[in-house]
PDB file of C-alpha atoms in Angstrom:
ATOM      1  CA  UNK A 114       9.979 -16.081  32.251  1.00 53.00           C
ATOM      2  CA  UNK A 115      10.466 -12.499  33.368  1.00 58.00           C
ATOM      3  CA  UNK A 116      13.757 -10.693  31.854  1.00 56.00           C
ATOM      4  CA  UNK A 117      14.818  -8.438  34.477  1.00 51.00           C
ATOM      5  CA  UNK A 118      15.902  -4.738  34.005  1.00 53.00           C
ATOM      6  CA  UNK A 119      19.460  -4.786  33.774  1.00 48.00           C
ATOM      7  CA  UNK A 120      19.723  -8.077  31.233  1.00 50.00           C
ATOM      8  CA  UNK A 121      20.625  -6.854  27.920  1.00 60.00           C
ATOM      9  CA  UNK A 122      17.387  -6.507  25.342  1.00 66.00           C
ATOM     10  CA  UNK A 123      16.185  -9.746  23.125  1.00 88.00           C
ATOM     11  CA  UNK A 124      18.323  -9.368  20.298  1.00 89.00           C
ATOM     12  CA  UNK A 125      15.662  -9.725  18.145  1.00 89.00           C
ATOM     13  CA  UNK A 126      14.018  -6.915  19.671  1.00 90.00           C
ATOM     14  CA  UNK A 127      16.565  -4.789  19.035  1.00 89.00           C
ATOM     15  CA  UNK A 128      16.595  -5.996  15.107  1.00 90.00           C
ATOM     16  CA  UNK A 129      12.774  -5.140  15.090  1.00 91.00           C
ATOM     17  CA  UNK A 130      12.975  -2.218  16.695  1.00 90.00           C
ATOM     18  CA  UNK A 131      15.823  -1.556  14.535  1.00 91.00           C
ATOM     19  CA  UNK A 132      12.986  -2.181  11.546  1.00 92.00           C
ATOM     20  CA  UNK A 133      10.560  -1.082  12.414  1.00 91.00           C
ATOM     21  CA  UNK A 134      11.185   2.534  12.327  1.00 88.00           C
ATOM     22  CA  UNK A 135       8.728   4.691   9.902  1.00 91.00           C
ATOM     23  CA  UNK A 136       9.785   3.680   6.025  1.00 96.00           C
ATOM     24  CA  UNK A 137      12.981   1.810   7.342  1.00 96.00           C
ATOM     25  CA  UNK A 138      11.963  -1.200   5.919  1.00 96.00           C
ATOM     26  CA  UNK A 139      10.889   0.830   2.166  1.00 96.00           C
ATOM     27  CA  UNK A 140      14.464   2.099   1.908  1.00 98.00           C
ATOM     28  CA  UNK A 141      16.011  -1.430   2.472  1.00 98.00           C
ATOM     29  CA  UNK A 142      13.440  -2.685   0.035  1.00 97.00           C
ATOM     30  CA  UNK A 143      14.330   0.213  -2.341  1.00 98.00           C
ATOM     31  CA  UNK A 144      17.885  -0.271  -1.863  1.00 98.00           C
ATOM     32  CA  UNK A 145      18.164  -4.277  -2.057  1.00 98.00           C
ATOM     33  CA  UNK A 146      16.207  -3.733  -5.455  1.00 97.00           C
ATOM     34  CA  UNK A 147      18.133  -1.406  -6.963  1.00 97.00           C
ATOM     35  CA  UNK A 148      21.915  -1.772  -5.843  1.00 97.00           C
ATOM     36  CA  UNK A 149      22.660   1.573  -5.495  1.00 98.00           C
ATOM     37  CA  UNK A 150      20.670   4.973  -5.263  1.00 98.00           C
ATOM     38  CA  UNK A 151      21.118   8.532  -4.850  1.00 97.00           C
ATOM     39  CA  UNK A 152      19.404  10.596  -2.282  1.00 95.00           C
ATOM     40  CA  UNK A 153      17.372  12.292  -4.860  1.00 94.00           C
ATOM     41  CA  UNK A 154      16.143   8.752  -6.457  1.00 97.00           C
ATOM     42  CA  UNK A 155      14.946   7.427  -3.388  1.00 97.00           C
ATOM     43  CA  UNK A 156      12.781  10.655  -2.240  1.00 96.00           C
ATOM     44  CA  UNK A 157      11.532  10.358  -6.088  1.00 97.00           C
ATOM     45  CA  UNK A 158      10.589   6.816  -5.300  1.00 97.00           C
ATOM     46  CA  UNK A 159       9.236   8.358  -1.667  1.00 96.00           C
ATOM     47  CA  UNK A 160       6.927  11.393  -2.769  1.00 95.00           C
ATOM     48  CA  UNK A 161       5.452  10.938   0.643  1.00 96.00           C
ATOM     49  CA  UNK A 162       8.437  11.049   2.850  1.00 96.00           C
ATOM     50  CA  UNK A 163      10.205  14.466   4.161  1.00 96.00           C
ATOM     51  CA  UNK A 164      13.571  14.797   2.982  1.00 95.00           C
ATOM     52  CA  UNK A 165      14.494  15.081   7.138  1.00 96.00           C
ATOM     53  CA  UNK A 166      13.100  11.667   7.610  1.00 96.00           C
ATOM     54  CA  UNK A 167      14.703  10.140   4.596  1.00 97.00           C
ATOM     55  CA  UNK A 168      17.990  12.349   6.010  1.00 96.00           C
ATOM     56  CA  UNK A 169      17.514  10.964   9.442  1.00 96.00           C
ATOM     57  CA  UNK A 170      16.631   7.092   8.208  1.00 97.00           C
ATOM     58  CA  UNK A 171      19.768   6.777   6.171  1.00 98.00           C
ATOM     59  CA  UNK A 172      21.685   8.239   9.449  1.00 97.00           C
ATOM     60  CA  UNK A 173      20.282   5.524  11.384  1.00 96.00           C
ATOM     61  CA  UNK A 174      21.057   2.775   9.132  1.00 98.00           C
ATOM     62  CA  UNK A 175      24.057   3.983   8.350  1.00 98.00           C
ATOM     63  CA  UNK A 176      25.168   4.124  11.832  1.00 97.00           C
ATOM     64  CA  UNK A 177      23.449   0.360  12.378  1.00 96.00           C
ATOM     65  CA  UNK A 178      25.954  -0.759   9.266  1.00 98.00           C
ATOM     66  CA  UNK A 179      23.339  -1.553   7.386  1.00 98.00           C
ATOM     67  CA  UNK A 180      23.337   0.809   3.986  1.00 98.00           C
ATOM     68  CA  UNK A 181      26.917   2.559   2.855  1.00 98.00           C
ATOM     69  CA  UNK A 182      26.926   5.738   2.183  1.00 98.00           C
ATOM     70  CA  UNK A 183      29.224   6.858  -0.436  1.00 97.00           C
ATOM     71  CA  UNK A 184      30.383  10.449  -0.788  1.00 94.00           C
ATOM     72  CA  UNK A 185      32.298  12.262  -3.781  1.00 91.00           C
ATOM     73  CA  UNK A 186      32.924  15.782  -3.475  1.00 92.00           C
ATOM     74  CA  UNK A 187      32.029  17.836  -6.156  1.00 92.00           C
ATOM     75  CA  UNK A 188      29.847  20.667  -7.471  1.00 92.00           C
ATOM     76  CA  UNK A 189      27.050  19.295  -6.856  1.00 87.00           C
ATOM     77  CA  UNK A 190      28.143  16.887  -3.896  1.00 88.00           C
ATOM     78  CA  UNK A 191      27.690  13.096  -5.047  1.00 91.00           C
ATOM     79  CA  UNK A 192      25.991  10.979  -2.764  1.00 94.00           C
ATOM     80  CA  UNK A 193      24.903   7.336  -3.051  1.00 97.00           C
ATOM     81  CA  UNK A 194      23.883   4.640  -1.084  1.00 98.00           C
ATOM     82  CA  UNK A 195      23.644   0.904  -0.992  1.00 98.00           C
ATOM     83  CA  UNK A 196      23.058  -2.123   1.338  1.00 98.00           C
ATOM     84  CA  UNK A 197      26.283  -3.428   3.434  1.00 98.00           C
ATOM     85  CA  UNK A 198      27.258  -6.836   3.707  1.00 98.00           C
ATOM     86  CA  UNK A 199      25.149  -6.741   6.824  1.00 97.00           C
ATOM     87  CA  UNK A 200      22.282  -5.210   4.985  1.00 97.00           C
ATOM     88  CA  UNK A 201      22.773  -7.531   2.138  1.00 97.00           C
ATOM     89  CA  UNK A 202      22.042 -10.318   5.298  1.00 97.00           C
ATOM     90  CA  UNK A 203      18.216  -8.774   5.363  1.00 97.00           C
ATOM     91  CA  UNK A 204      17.763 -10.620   1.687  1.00 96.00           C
ATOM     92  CA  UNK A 205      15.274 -13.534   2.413  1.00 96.00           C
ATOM     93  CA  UNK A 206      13.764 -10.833   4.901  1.00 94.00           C
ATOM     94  CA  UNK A 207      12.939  -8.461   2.263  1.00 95.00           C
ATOM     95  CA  UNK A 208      11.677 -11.193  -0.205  1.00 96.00           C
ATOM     96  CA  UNK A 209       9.232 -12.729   2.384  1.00 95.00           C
ATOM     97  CA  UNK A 210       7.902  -9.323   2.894  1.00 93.00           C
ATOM     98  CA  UNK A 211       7.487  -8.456  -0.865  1.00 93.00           C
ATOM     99  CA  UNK A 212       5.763 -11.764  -1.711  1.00 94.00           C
ATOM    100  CA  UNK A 213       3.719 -11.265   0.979  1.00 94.00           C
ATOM    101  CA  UNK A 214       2.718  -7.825   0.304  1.00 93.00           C
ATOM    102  CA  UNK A 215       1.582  -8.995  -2.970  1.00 93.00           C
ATOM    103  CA  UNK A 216      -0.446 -11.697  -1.953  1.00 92.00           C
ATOM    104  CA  UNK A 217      -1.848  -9.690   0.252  1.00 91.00           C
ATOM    105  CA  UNK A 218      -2.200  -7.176  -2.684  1.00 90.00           C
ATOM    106  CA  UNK A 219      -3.821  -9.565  -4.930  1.00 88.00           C
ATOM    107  CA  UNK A 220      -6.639 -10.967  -2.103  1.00 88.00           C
ATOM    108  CA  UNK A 221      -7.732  -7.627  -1.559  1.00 87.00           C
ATOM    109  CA  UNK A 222      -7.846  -6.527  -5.680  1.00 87.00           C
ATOM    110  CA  UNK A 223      -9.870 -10.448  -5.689  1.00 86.00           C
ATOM    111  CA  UNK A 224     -12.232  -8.899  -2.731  1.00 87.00           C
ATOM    112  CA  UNK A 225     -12.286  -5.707  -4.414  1.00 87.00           C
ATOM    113  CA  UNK A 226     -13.435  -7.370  -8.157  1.00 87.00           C
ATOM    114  CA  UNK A 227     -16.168  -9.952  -6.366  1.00 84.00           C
ATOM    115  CA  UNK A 228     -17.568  -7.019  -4.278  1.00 87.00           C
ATOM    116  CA  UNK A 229     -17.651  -4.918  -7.819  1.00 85.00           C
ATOM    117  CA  UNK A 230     -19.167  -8.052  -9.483  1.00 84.00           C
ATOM    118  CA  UNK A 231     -21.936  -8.394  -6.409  1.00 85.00           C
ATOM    119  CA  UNK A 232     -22.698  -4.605  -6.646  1.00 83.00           C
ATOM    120  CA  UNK A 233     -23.320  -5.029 -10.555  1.00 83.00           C
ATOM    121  CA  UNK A 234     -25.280  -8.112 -10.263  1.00 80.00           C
ATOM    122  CA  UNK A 235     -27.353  -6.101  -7.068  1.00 78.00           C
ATOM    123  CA  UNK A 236     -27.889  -3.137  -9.772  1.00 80.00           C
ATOM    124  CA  UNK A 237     -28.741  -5.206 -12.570  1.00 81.00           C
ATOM    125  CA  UNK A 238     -31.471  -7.246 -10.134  1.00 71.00           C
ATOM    126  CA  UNK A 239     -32.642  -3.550  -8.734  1.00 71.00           C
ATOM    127  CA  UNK A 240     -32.958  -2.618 -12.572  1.00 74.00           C
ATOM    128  CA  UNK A 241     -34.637  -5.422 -13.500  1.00 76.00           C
ATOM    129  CA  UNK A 242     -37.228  -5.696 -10.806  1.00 71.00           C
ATOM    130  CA  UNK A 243     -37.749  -1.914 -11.301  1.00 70.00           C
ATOM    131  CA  UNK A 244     -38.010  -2.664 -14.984  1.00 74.00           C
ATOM    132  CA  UNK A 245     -40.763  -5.359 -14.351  1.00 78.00           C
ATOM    133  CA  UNK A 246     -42.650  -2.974 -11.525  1.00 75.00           C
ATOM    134  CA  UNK A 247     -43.022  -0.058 -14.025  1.00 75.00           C
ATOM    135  CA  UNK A 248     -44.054  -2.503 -16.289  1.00 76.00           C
ATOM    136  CA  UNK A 249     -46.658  -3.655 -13.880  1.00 73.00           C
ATOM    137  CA  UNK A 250     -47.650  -0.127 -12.982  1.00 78.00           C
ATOM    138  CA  UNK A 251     -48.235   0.989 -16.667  1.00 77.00           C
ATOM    139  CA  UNK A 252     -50.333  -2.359 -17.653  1.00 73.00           C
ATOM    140  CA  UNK A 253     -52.505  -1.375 -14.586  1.00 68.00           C
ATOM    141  CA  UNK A 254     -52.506   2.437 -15.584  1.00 71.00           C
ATOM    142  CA  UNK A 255     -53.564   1.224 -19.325  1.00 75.00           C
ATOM    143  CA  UNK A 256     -56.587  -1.001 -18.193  1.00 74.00           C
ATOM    144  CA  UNK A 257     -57.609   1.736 -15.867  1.00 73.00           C
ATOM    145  CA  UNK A 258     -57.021   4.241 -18.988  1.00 70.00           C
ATOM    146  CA  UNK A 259     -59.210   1.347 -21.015  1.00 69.00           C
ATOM    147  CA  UNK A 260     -62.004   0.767 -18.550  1.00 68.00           C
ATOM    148  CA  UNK A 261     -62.551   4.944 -18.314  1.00 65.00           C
ATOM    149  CA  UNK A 262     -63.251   5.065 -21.979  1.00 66.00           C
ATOM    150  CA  UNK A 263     -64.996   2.448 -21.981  1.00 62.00           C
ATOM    151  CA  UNK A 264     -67.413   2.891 -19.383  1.00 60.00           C
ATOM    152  CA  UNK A 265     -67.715   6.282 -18.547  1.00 59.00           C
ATOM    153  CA  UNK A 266     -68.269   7.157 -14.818  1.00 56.00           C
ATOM    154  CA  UNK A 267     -71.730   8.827 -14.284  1.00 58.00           C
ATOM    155  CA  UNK A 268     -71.350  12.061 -12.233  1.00 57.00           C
ATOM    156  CA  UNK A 269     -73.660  13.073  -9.772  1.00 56.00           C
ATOM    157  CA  UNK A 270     -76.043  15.720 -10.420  1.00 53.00           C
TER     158      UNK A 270
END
């Protein structure tokens, strides 16, 4: 079925899109696990992050009613922010995507250890068979070593 242009948007396109937004989701995450943060703990916890985005993120969610901000005015300003009741609503969101991200987390460390375990057992095989070729090559180089003194070769005159 074909939604046409003037119909209002899928609300739950609006809550992804809402989501969706670059490290949106971290900051809820951030927030929901830790009550209440200031602007300087969460760029701490977001080395990667401008301090514009993180600016402009807490705008947005603030304006969506999703994280409080609280102000106190002093020398330095006091900011701090926390999830709404609305936020708070994201809860079983936010733990589906956390146990997810560590299964995810802990299949690719498994892939990771069986690919390091394959590559040792690949070396150790590659050392061994080069092992048992030297081997090889110095028995033959010992017998030819042995035959020379042995019987001398005549030279032509």
């Amino acid at each position: 079925m074909q939604r046409d242009k003037t119909s209002p948007a899928c609300p739950m396109d609006a809550l992804l899109r809402l989501l969706m937004g670059p490290w949106t989701t971290y900051i809820l995450w951030l927030l929901y696990s830790n009550k209440v943060l200031r602007f300087g703990q969460l760029k701490r916890f977001m080395p990667d992050v401008s301090a514009k985005v993180l600016t402009e993120r807490l705008r947005m969610l603030e304006t969506a009613d999703l994280v409080h901000r609280d102000y106190h005015p002093s020398i330095p300003p006091q900011v701090s922010y926390s999830l709404t009741e609305k936020g708070l609503d994201l809860q079983n969101v936010l733990e589906g995507l956390n146990g997810l991200a560590r299964k995810w987390r802990h299949a690719e460390q498994a892939e990771l250890e069986l690919n390091a375990a394959i590559d040792a057992a690949a070396d150790t095989a590659a050392d061994t068979a080069a092992d048992t070729e030297m081997d090889a090559i110095s028995h033959v180089a010992n017998d030819l070593a042995h035959h020379a003194a042995v019987e001398p070769v005549a030279h032509a005159a």
